[in-house]
Amino acid sequence: MADISLSAASQNVESIQASYMAQVQRRRLYGGLTLLIFIVLMVSGFNIADARNAGGFWDGIGRVFDYPADVLSEAWEKRADLPGLMAKYFPALVETINIAAVSTLIGAIGGLLLSFLGTRGLAKWPRLIPLFRRISDIMRAVPEIVIALMLIFVMGGGPVPAMIAIAIHTAGALGKMFSEVAENADLKPVEGLASTGATWSQRMLLGVLPQVLPNYVSYTLLRFEINIRASAILGFVGAGGIGYELRNAMAWGPGRFDEAGAIFILLFATIVFFDQVSSRYRNRLTEGQGQ
Amino acid sequence: MNTADLSFAKLDADKLFRRKRLIGFGIPTVIAVYLVYIFFVFDIPGLAQRANFDNAVTLASDSWSHKVHVTRDNRSGEIIYAVEGERKGRYPDGERPDWVSGDEVITIDLGEGHVVRYLPDNRTEIQVPDFPLIKVQAEGRAVTSNLPDDLPSWISASSRRIGITTPEGRITLTGARTEVFNYFPGWELFWFTLDSPYFGHSLPKILFGEQLDPTRSNVAGAVSDWWNNAMWRHKDVAWAIGETILMAFLGTMGAAMIALPLAFMAAKRFSPFMILRAATRRLFDFVRGVDALIWTVVLARAFGPGPLTGTLAILITDTGTFGKIFSEALENVDSKQIEGIASTGAKPLQRYRFGVIPQVVPVLLAQILYFLESNTRSATIIGAITGGGIGLMLTQAIQTQKDWEEVAYYIVLIVVMVMFMDWFSGWLRGKLIGRKD
């Protein structure tokens, strides 16, 4: 009796072990296949990109630092002029930062509305939630450059097209992130306010906003960092600010590299500065959360 | 609680309220002041003058409609019919739109009683309802007409050029040429150009009807003619979108592969040397701070325009971002799992593989997939700067300032592409991590 059950148990163990090994093997096979497909995709993708590029990877790799070296050495030779040049381009830098700041501000207000209107439990018109979600998806999907170029055609160059373009994208992006936060908001204060006869905007402003504000501000600061980069890039396609000056300075070519160098340094310093400041404040805002 | 305490608490509460009120009014005031400052710095009052609303109208109407040009060369007398006035959109010899008739006198019926007649000897008659018949004669470089002196706003006339804009179409007359533009809704020649045998045939007729081109089967011929459509360039557009997605994919994955080992070096828990840690972190900060724009500019000098440059620009910038995110994730791993693995006698590499990687993979994958989507958008923008992918096609189409229907087409494609990548990365994240949001 005991023998039988023991042998049955050992058989059982063997079969469990066999099926476990089979499972492990299958997992390894799938993992290996996924890795293989991934490697094939990467290698062939790289080859396609290399073939369709004007200059090849292996020719160019040695020359990557030629241009920065030229710019920096020329800037270093004329280092006495650098402070003057930086002062000259400082207004353009301020314009770039202003574009980013205003568009973040407008975008955050838009994202706030979109998030309240598109979150279950908070929406003023619950039936329109999908509509507002789609609106924020589409606003997020349109790259800034598309709107900026169209607006430049209509309004002419300058900061306003870039501002509108970045604001639209920011509203969509923040709308999604905000609504993820708002979904977790406690609804009891809202109910309490509703029982006192508060209007929808009062419920949002006094019931929901205080709960979500630290996260909202943190996301907005992160977006501000991103938008400084975006506004510099849009300047490069004609929307004013430091990017526009950079394109002009680069078009002059050798001999005027010191101007490009000064702009590089300004842009680098600005991005690093705002990165550090905003990450400090973001850490402080979200401290003690998520525990 | 005695009265002194109570009054003290009251005072405290009053102070608190005062501070709250100050903040409550202060922040909106600061924002309002800033917006007023921006209003003047960005010269918004002057914007109305600088803005060109004719451009806006052209953009809005051309993006969903097309025009057919009927052009008479006043020197040779030759008449050309072409969609959008493009060489590729020309009607073949002997063919013309059905709203044009006559041989000696060419009658162009724009509809609603608007008729233009090309008469011999470079004379033109334009018939507009509720307006006397306009007669124009082109001679050498000048045009003479019977137009009165006080013209309505839809006619502009000088001795060199007369322009007439009607709701049905536009007519311009100069000494060298007489042109009529007739507008139609829709994107012209989207499927087939005029020289294709399949032009003007419906889908069922191509699929099930008789063979239109004796050398090719209908479906193969139609697909190839559509794919090689010279006006809409479907083949080039597909390649451009492929290039843009390729840039995003290669850049993101390459950055993740480079950043992962570096992140171990930057994480306090795994990197014993302070100097190494600090150096890696400064490297991350540096490549992030230099920004995609500068990297693009620098790399375009070395590699020339194309998708590789965009790929590398994304790769380098995101190496910094990923490095920072990954090293933060690595510092937050739970040490109990690693201890557990170590207790079985695992070597350091095995400890990382089985103790650390399973903990951080969900975080890393979520970030990588999120960046894949956001880099598709960046790749569009970088492509516009370096010259690669759909971004380049879009900027080129906008710069020519006439093919607004192509611009609209590209924009639709870009938005669909980004939304697809958004959906795809969300789907993949759900599959790999098992959490959907």
Short mmCIF file of C-alpha atoms in Angstrom, two decimals, chain B residues 97-416:
data_model
loop_
_atom_site.label_atom_id
_atom_site.label_comp_id
_atom_site.label_asym_id
_atom_site.label_seq_id
_atom_site.Cartn_x
_atom_site.Cartn_y
_atom_site.Cartn_z
CA PRO B 97 -12.16 67.99 -69.41
CA ASP B 98 -15.80 67.71 -70.42
CA TRP B 99 -16.62 71.26 -69.32
CA VAL B 100 -14.50 72.60 -72.18
CA SER B 101 -15.93 72.60 -75.71
CA GLY B 102 -15.39 74.06 -79.17
CA ASP B 103 -12.48 74.04 -81.61
CA GLU B 104 -12.14 77.48 -83.16
CA VAL B 105 -13.64 79.16 -80.09
CA ILE B 106 -12.79 77.34 -76.86
CA THR B 107 -15.70 77.64 -74.44
CA ILE B 108 -14.95 76.99 -70.79
CA ASP B 109 -18.07 76.55 -68.72
CA LEU B 110 -17.26 77.23 -65.06
CA GLY B 111 -20.87 76.65 -64.00
CA GLU B 112 -23.69 78.89 -62.70
CA GLY B 113 -23.57 81.01 -65.86
CA HIS B 114 -19.85 81.80 -65.61
CA VAL B 115 -18.37 81.21 -69.06
CA VAL B 116 -14.94 82.02 -70.47
CA ARG B 117 -14.34 81.96 -74.23
CA TYR B 118 -10.89 81.85 -75.78
CA LEU B 119 -11.31 83.54 -79.20
CA PRO B 120 -8.76 83.61 -82.02
CA ASP B 121 -6.08 86.35 -82.04
CA ASN B 122 -5.60 86.12 -78.25
CA ARG B 123 -8.96 87.63 -77.51
CA THR B 124 -10.91 86.48 -74.47
CA GLU B 125 -14.52 86.94 -73.46
CA ILE B 126 -15.62 86.46 -69.90
CA GLN B 127 -19.26 86.19 -69.06
CA VAL B 128 -20.26 86.69 -65.44
CA PRO B 129 -23.93 86.91 -64.35
CA ASP B 130 -25.15 90.42 -63.47
CA PHE B 131 -22.08 92.01 -65.02
CA PRO B 132 -21.49 93.25 -68.58
CA LEU B 133 -19.53 90.93 -70.88
CA ILE B 134 -15.80 91.44 -70.31
CA LYS B 135 -13.63 91.48 -73.42
CA VAL B 136 -9.87 91.32 -73.14
CA GLN B 137 -7.22 91.51 -75.84
CA ALA B 138 -3.63 90.41 -75.18
CA GLU B 139 -0.96 92.15 -77.25
CA GLY B 140 2.73 91.64 -76.67
CA ARG B 141 3.25 92.17 -72.96
CA ALA B 142 0.12 94.23 -72.34
CA VAL B 143 -3.57 93.48 -71.95
CA THR B 144 -6.36 95.82 -72.97
CA SER B 145 -9.94 95.40 -71.88
CA ASN B 146 -13.35 97.02 -71.86
CA LEU B 147 -13.44 97.10 -68.06
CA PRO B 148 -14.87 100.27 -66.50
CA ASP B 149 -12.71 102.42 -64.25
CA ASP B 150 -14.48 101.70 -61.00
CA LEU B 151 -14.04 97.98 -60.54
CA PRO B 152 -15.78 95.72 -58.06
CA SER B 153 -13.52 94.17 -55.43
CA TRP B 154 -13.36 90.80 -57.21
CA ILE B 155 -11.56 92.25 -60.22
CA SER B 156 -8.04 93.63 -60.13
CA ALA B 157 -6.71 95.17 -63.31
CA SER B 158 -3.59 96.92 -64.53
CA SER B 159 -2.16 97.33 -68.01
CA ARG B 160 -0.09 94.16 -67.50
CA ARG B 161 -2.39 91.86 -65.61
CA ILE B 162 -6.08 91.32 -65.00
CA GLY B 163 -7.29 89.03 -62.24
CA ILE B 164 -10.90 87.99 -61.81
CA THR B 165 -12.08 85.91 -58.89
CA THR B 166 -15.55 84.42 -59.01
CA PRO B 167 -17.16 81.87 -56.73
CA GLU B 168 -16.89 79.34 -59.58
CA GLY B 169 -13.24 79.84 -60.48
CA ARG B 170 -10.41 82.26 -61.06
CA ILE B 171 -9.19 83.89 -64.29
CA THR B 172 -5.86 85.64 -64.76
CA LEU B 173 -4.86 87.34 -67.98
CA THR B 174 -1.42 88.63 -68.86
CA GLY B 175 0.23 89.39 -72.18
CA ALA B 176 1.99 86.06 -72.25
CA ARG B 177 -0.80 83.76 -71.14
CA THR B 178 -4.44 83.47 -70.28
CA GLU B 179 -5.32 81.10 -67.46
CA VAL B 180 -8.57 79.79 -66.05
CA PHE B 181 -8.68 77.88 -62.78
CA ASN B 182 -11.72 75.74 -62.17
CA TYR B 183 -12.13 74.42 -58.61
CA PHE B 184 -13.47 71.01 -57.63
CA PRO B 185 -13.78 69.35 -54.24
CA GLY B 186 -11.62 66.37 -53.38
CA TRP B 187 -7.99 65.32 -53.79
CA GLU B 188 -7.28 65.02 -57.50
CA LEU B 189 -5.61 62.02 -59.11
CA PHE B 190 -5.16 60.45 -55.67
CA TRP B 191 -5.48 56.94 -57.08
CA PHE B 192 -4.24 57.20 -60.66
CA THR B 193 -2.67 59.88 -62.79
CA LEU B 194 -4.24 60.77 -66.12
CA ASP B 195 -1.80 58.67 -68.13
CA SER B 196 -2.80 55.49 -66.32
CA PRO B 197 -5.32 53.28 -68.14
CA TYR B 198 -7.16 52.82 -64.85
CA PHE B 199 -7.94 56.51 -64.43
CA GLY B 200 -11.64 57.19 -64.13
CA HIS B 201 -12.68 53.59 -63.59
CA SER B 202 -14.54 52.50 -60.51
CA LEU B 203 -13.18 49.90 -58.11
CA PRO B 204 -15.62 47.08 -59.09
CA LYS B 205 -14.80 47.65 -62.75
CA ILE B 206 -11.08 47.33 -62.07
CA LEU B 207 -11.57 44.25 -59.90
CA PHE B 208 -14.16 42.37 -61.94
CA GLY B 209 -14.39 44.16 -65.30
CA GLU B 210 -12.57 43.41 -68.51
CA GLN B 211 -8.82 43.79 -68.79
CA LEU B 212 -7.97 47.46 -69.31
CA ASP B 213 -4.29 47.09 -70.09
CA PRO B 214 -3.49 44.17 -72.38
CA THR B 215 -0.04 43.60 -70.85
CA ARG B 216 -0.98 43.48 -67.18
CA SER B 217 -3.72 41.97 -65.10
CA ASN B 218 -6.06 44.60 -63.72
CA VAL B 219 -5.26 44.25 -60.03
CA ALA B 220 -1.48 44.12 -60.45
CA GLY B 221 -1.52 47.02 -62.90
CA ALA B 222 -3.81 49.13 -60.75
CA VAL B 223 -1.76 48.54 -57.61
CA SER B 224 1.48 49.33 -59.40
CA ASP B 225 0.04 52.47 -61.05
CA TRP B 226 -1.28 53.65 -57.69
CA TRP B 227 1.98 52.84 -55.90
CA ASN B 228 3.99 54.74 -58.53
CA ASN B 229 1.55 57.64 -58.80
CA ALA B 230 3.80 60.53 -59.83
CA MET B 231 1.72 63.28 -58.22
CA TRP B 232 1.04 61.80 -54.81
CA ARG B 233 4.17 59.63 -54.67
CA HIS B 234 2.63 56.95 -52.47
CA LYS B 235 5.80 54.90 -52.63
CA ASP B 236 8.00 57.73 -51.36
CA VAL B 237 5.50 58.61 -48.66
CA ALA B 238 5.42 55.02 -47.42
CA TRP B 239 9.22 54.94 -47.35
CA ALA B 240 9.30 58.25 -45.50
CA ILE B 241 6.92 56.99 -42.82
CA GLY B 242 8.95 53.82 -42.57
CA GLU B 243 12.11 55.90 -42.14
CA THR B 244 10.51 57.98 -39.39
CA ILE B 245 9.36 54.92 -37.46
CA LEU B 246 12.75 53.34 -38.05
CA MET B 247 14.49 56.38 -36.57
CA ALA B 248 12.29 56.20 -33.48
CA PHE B 249 12.70 52.43 -33.09
CA LEU B 250 16.45 52.27 -33.60
CA GLY B 251 17.07 55.39 -31.54
CA THR B 252 14.97 54.26 -28.60
CA MET B 253 16.17 50.66 -28.51
CA GLY B 254 19.80 51.58 -29.10
CA ALA B 255 19.64 54.16 -26.33
CA ALA B 256 18.10 51.63 -23.95
CA MET B 257 20.79 49.08 -24.76
CA ILE B 258 23.59 51.55 -24.14
CA ALA B 259 21.96 53.11 -21.08
CA LEU B 260 21.32 49.89 -19.15
CA PRO B 261 24.95 48.97 -18.40
CA LEU B 262 25.79 52.62 -17.80
CA ALA B 263 22.89 52.89 -15.36
CA PHE B 264 24.43 50.14 -13.25
CA MET B 265 27.57 52.23 -13.12
CA ALA B 266 25.61 55.28 -11.99
CA ALA B 267 23.50 53.57 -9.34
CA LYS B 268 24.76 53.89 -5.80
CA ARG B 269 23.93 50.32 -4.90
CA PHE B 270 25.86 48.67 -7.69
CA SER B 271 28.78 50.97 -8.26
CA PRO B 272 31.33 51.05 -5.49
CA PHE B 273 33.46 53.90 -6.82
CA MET B 274 32.17 57.37 -6.14
CA ILE B 275 34.19 58.87 -8.99
CA LEU B 276 32.85 56.44 -11.55
CA ARG B 277 29.32 57.09 -10.37
CA ALA B 278 29.70 60.84 -10.53
CA ALA B 279 31.38 60.66 -13.94
CA THR B 280 28.58 58.54 -15.40
CA ARG B 281 25.95 60.84 -14.00
CA ARG B 282 27.65 63.92 -15.40
CA LEU B 283 27.83 62.14 -18.76
CA PHE B 284 24.06 61.57 -18.64
CA ASP B 285 23.45 65.19 -17.71
CA PHE B 286 25.75 66.35 -20.48
CA VAL B 287 24.20 64.38 -23.35
CA ARG B 288 20.74 65.34 -22.12
CA GLY B 289 21.66 68.96 -21.75
CA VAL B 290 23.18 69.26 -25.22
CA ASP B 291 19.69 68.49 -26.48
CA ALA B 292 18.47 66.77 -29.62
CA LEU B 293 18.63 69.99 -31.63
CA ILE B 294 22.37 70.48 -31.16
CA TRP B 295 23.08 66.79 -31.59
CA THR B 296 21.12 66.81 -34.82
CA VAL B 297 23.03 69.81 -36.11
CA VAL B 298 26.39 68.31 -35.14
CA LEU B 299 25.64 64.83 -36.46
CA ALA B 300 24.21 66.15 -39.73
CA ARG B 301 27.66 67.64 -40.40
CA ALA B 302 29.30 64.25 -39.99
CA PHE B 303 26.75 61.91 -41.55
CA GLY B 304 24.84 64.13 -43.94
CA PRO B 305 21.07 64.22 -44.17
CA GLY B 306 19.10 61.02 -43.76
CA PRO B 307 17.53 58.64 -41.29
CA LEU B 308 20.82 57.54 -39.74
CA THR B 309 21.53 61.05 -38.48
CA GLY B 310 18.10 61.26 -36.88
CA THR B 311 18.54 57.83 -35.35
CA LEU B 312 21.84 58.77 -33.76
CA ALA B 313 20.50 62.10 -32.48
CA ILE B 314 17.61 60.33 -30.75
CA LEU B 315 19.95 57.61 -29.52
CA ILE B 316 22.43 59.98 -27.91
CA THR B 317 19.87 62.26 -26.25
CA ASP B 318 17.81 59.37 -24.94
CA THR B 319 20.86 57.56 -23.61
CA GLY B 320 21.09 60.37 -21.09
CA THR B 321 17.40 60.32 -20.26
CA PHE B 322 17.24 56.54 -19.99
CA GLY B 323 20.43 56.45 -17.98
CA LYS B 324 18.93 58.80 -15.42
CA ILE B 325 15.59 56.96 -15.23
CA PHE B 326 17.19 53.51 -15.16
CA SER B 327 19.68 54.36 -12.45
CA GLU B 328 16.87 55.79 -10.31
CA ALA B 329 14.91 52.57 -10.84
CA LEU B 330 17.97 50.51 -9.93
CA GLU B 331 18.45 52.40 -6.69
CA ASN B 332 14.91 51.61 -5.68
CA VAL B 333 15.16 47.83 -6.06
CA ASP B 334 14.29 45.69 -3.07
CA SER B 335 17.45 44.17 -1.56
CA LYS B 336 15.60 41.17 -0.09
CA GLN B 337 15.35 39.45 -3.44
CA ILE B 338 19.04 39.94 -4.10
CA GLU B 339 19.87 38.52 -0.65
CA GLY B 340 17.67 35.56 -1.35
CA ILE B 341 19.48 34.85 -4.60
CA ALA B 342 22.85 35.37 -2.89
CA SER B 343 21.93 32.84 -0.20
CA THR B 344 21.77 30.14 -2.88
CA GLY B 345 25.42 30.84 -3.66
CA ALA B 346 24.83 32.88 -6.80
CA LYS B 347 27.71 34.78 -8.33
CA PRO B 348 27.35 38.58 -8.82
CA LEU B 349 26.27 38.28 -12.46
CA GLN B 350 23.63 35.72 -11.52
CA ARG B 351 22.49 37.96 -8.69
CA TYR B 352 21.93 40.78 -11.14
CA ARG B 353 20.22 38.53 -13.63
CA PHE B 354 17.77 36.90 -11.22
CA GLY B 355 17.65 39.37 -8.36
CA VAL B 356 17.70 42.79 -9.99
CA ILE B 357 16.57 42.50 -13.60
CA PRO B 358 13.14 40.96 -12.85
CA GLN B 359 12.43 43.82 -10.48
CA VAL B 360 13.36 46.63 -12.84
CA VAL B 361 12.24 45.21 -16.18
CA PRO B 362 8.61 46.34 -15.87
CA VAL B 363 9.69 49.90 -15.06
CA LEU B 364 12.26 49.96 -17.85
CA LEU B 365 9.93 48.47 -20.44
CA ALA B 366 7.19 50.92 -19.60
CA GLN B 367 9.62 53.82 -20.03
CA ILE B 368 11.10 52.44 -23.26
CA LEU B 369 7.68 51.94 -24.79
CA TYR B 370 6.54 55.37 -23.71
CA PHE B 371 9.62 56.89 -25.33
CA LEU B 372 9.06 54.86 -28.49
CA GLU B 373 5.81 56.71 -29.00
CA SER B 374 7.16 60.11 -28.06
CA ASN B 375 10.23 59.59 -30.25
CA THR B 376 8.03 58.97 -33.27
CA ARG B 377 6.98 62.57 -32.88
CA SER B 378 10.56 63.71 -32.27
CA ALA B 379 11.69 61.80 -35.35
CA THR B 380 9.19 63.76 -37.43
CA ILE B 381 10.65 67.02 -36.15
CA ILE B 382 14.27 65.90 -36.39
CA GLY B 383 13.57 64.67 -39.92
CA ALA B 384 12.45 68.16 -40.81
CA ILE B 385 15.79 69.53 -39.63
CA THR B 386 18.18 66.87 -40.94
CA GLY B 387 16.22 65.94 -44.00
CA GLY B 388 14.76 62.48 -43.63
CA GLY B 389 11.42 60.80 -43.30
CA ILE B 390 7.96 62.28 -43.38
CA GLY B 391 9.11 65.46 -41.61
CA LEU B 392 11.18 66.41 -44.65
CA MET B 393 8.33 65.74 -47.07
CA LEU B 394 6.03 67.85 -44.94
CA THR B 395 8.40 70.83 -44.78
CA GLN B 396 9.06 70.60 -48.50
CA ALA B 397 5.36 70.53 -49.28
CA ILE B 398 4.74 73.50 -47.00
CA GLN B 399 7.64 75.48 -48.44
CA THR B 400 6.37 75.18 -52.02
CA GLN B 401 3.20 76.87 -50.68
CA LYS B 402 0.88 75.42 -53.27
CA ASP B 403 0.32 71.73 -52.65
CA TRP B 404 -1.86 72.21 -49.60
CA GLU B 405 -3.78 69.04 -50.32
CA GLU B 406 -0.51 67.14 -50.04
CA VAL B 407 0.23 68.92 -46.78
CA ALA B 408 -3.17 67.87 -45.48
CA TYR B 409 -2.47 64.31 -46.61
CA TYR B 410 0.88 64.22 -44.81
CA ILE B 411 -0.62 65.70 -41.65
CA VAL B 412 -3.34 63.06 -41.60
CA LEU B 413 -0.69 60.38 -42.10
CA ILE B 414 1.53 61.77 -39.33
CA VAL B 415 -1.34 61.94 -36.86
CA VAL B 416 -2.43 58.42 -37.76
#
